[in-house]
Amino acid sequence: MLLKWGIAAAGKISNDFVTALKALPLTEHKVVAIASRSQSNSDKFAKTHGIPNAYEGYDKLAKDENVNIVYVGVLNPQHYEVVKLMLENGKHVLCEKPFTMNEKQTRKLLDISKEKNLFLMEAVWSRFFPAYDKMIEVIKSGEIGEVVQVTVEFGVPISHVDRIKNKDLGGGVILDLGVYILQFQQYVFNGLKPTKVVASGHLNEEGIDSSVAAILTFPEGKTAVLSASSFTKLACEGVVYGTKGCIKMPKFWCPTTLEVNGVVIEFPLIKNEGEFNYLNSAGLAYEAEEARQCIMKNKIESSKITHDNTLELAQLMDKLRAELGVVFPADGESY
Amino acid sequence: MLLKWGIAAAGKISNDFVTALKALPLTEHKVVAIASRSQSNSDKFAKTHGIPNAYEGYDKLAKDENVNIVYVGVLNPQHYEVVKLMLENGKHVLCEKPFTMNEKQTRKLLDISKEKNLFLMEAVWSRFFPAYDKMIEVIKSGEIGEVVQVTVEFGVPISHVDRIKNKDLGGGVILDLGVYILQFQQYVFNGLKPTKVVASGHLNEEGIDSSVAAILTFPEGKTAVLSASSFTKLACEGVVYGTKGCIKMPKFWCPTTLEVNGVVIEFPLIKNEGEFNYLNSAGLAYEAEEARQCIMKNKIESSKITHDNTLELAQLMDKLRAELGVVFPADGESY
């Protein structure tokens, strides 16, 4: 089955996504349209990537009958409106993380997906890297015993970057880096719900979170200890401690290695000669293929990042923001 | 100056302390008496270590005029009474950590030390390892920039051990492992007070903490992320993240190496052929010599673990216990 992609937004991540798709068979994935807020940006993006249709604004993309699925790479505060528009026009959607600004927006979009029977997935691309499959396989094998603690750190010196520091852009480390550390522990603990969540951090002058740390406690003595910072480089590693050993996943958001009880296993990145903005973006192809597989099977959600997973991530991010006192305009709206 | 030591309690840690002293000049440190709850244990300990006087009970040790300083290695719930007894009888005191069961007991002992002008130190032996000096030197040099985050993990599978699991023995990871992770961040942040402390963890059937994690936030964007577990082995490492680099201290409670921006520096342990119960116990000699140096200078506290440091550690442990709901009989007493 050929999946015909429309791309919403012509920014850096859209560039990487479209470039990543080029590693996949042309009979299976094709980008047929690009839309952004300005015609000139769309035209430029279309030219760079050889995309036949370039639109100004997202309405035309939503109405393009040639498009099966839309990849949404707009700014965080626009996710909700753009995803809603696409679903209401019968498009499947792959939406960049954070899925939306809060739980309310998330619930609404998941409801529309269900009503319309359309595939909708939060672009938690990490989980489709082969190292994640291996991690789960090792955990299930009992090789590290019972999982007791997950420690994840993600810190990058980006406190000066607009998308992080600005309230208008839906900034903050919780939505940007936090979603990654939260999804990691969620995937490891596999459906187990935390009984307690505490968090603390630092806000910038706009009241936006520059750093956050959180402790999630679960039944049976299990704990997740998470931290994210825009001030400096942290370990950028996920560690799973079991009663008999441990798994380390360096660069856990786009991993190519896994260390199981000290033994390093390599997972070469999907081959791609394109130019990328972000580390290991060639791996965006994994999630694109997952979308195709799900749609072929008439599934509206992926088993690797289910609608429930997405809802829980939104609830956790709301909880972390509440603990730190971070409020966005969207929090005052009803949906 | 020859410091004449009395030893209170004949347990494993006392054995290690006395063995560690043997690496120091006999003209500077001499163990002159041992006391424990039973004469037979004292006799056995005295025989093993060649100690001239062996007492049943701590009163006789407190009254032994030949003793300058008492090393207190009794069980946690007895620290308060034994230290108080020694101070009231004019002895300087080096007391094992955790110093006492809570802030109230700690304040009282610090007050007596001041009133009586006697040296009193919590045995935070870690800080006297040369690697700690080097760590502070590197931080002060600016080599890793401004310190932003400290992450410390200390996990050992000891949830079945009596001293950890039993309420009567003053158990719990906060008092046992927690004091180490708390002292590490305290030493790095050097007097900076946390503006917020949150914690979470798991309790055993006796209501004693089997695991704990805590987040301390400080002014200027600084954070400490700490965890301790009796369920499994964690990284057992302290990491200091600065804006320009990082310092890792493996086995941070008794370190012999330090990694500064990836470069490993070795600090060979003080030479000692004795038999020890605990890892790197030969390093207990460092704190013993610190006690001698302080006493020679008529100081009642060490600059490396001040009375204020000890009070703050007690306050932090009380706070962590309060967050987890761990209560000891001593908490209901007044002092």
mmCIF file of C-alpha atoms in Angstrom, chain A residues 1 5 48 68 75 87 91 102 106 123 126 135 154 184 194 198-199 244 246 250 254 257 272 280 321 328:
data_model
loop_
_atom_site.group_PDB
_atom_site.id
_atom_site.type_symbol
_atom_site.label_atom_id
_atom_site.label_comp_id
_atom_site.label_asym_id
_atom_site.label_seq_id
_atom_site.Cartn_x
_atom_site.Cartn_y
_atom_site.Cartn_z
ATOM 1 C CA MET A 1 0.000 0.000 0.000
ATOM 2 C CA TRP A 5 1.788 12.054 3.025
ATOM 3 C CA THR A 48 14.003 21.253 -1.865
ATOM 4 C CA ASN A 68 -3.973 9.957 3.124
ATOM 5 C CA LEU A 75 4.564 24.691 16.838
ATOM 6 C CA LEU A 87 -9.092 14.653 11.270
ATOM 7 C CA LYS A 91 -7.042 12.524 7.156
ATOM 8 C CA ASN A 102 -2.733 19.668 27.839
ATOM 9 C CA THR A 106 -5.582 15.580 23.946
ATOM 10 C CA ALA A 123 5.130 10.962 17.079
ATOM 11 C CA SER A 126 11.928 6.762 20.049
ATOM 12 C CA MET A 135 15.134 -3.471 25.728
ATOM 13 C CA PHE A 154 17.833 14.609 29.483
ATOM 14 C CA PHE A 184 10.662 6.150 28.523
ATOM 15 C CA PRO A 194 2.094 5.693 39.329
ATOM 16 C CA VAL A 198 6.059 14.706 42.745
ATOM 17 C CA ALA A 199 8.041 17.265 40.811
ATOM 18 C CA LYS A 244 19.547 -8.875 38.806
ATOM 19 C CA CYS A 246 20.657 -3.186 34.512
ATOM 20 C CA PRO A 250 22.431 6.157 25.820
ATOM 21 C CA CYS A 254 16.929 8.067 19.343
ATOM 22 C CA THR A 257 23.160 1.252 21.282
ATOM 23 C CA ASN A 272 20.115 7.689 4.754
ATOM 24 C CA ASN A 280 19.612 10.435 14.250
ATOM 25 C CA ARG A 321 3.347 21.788 35.118
ATOM 26 C CA PHE A 328 -0.506 28.240 29.220
#
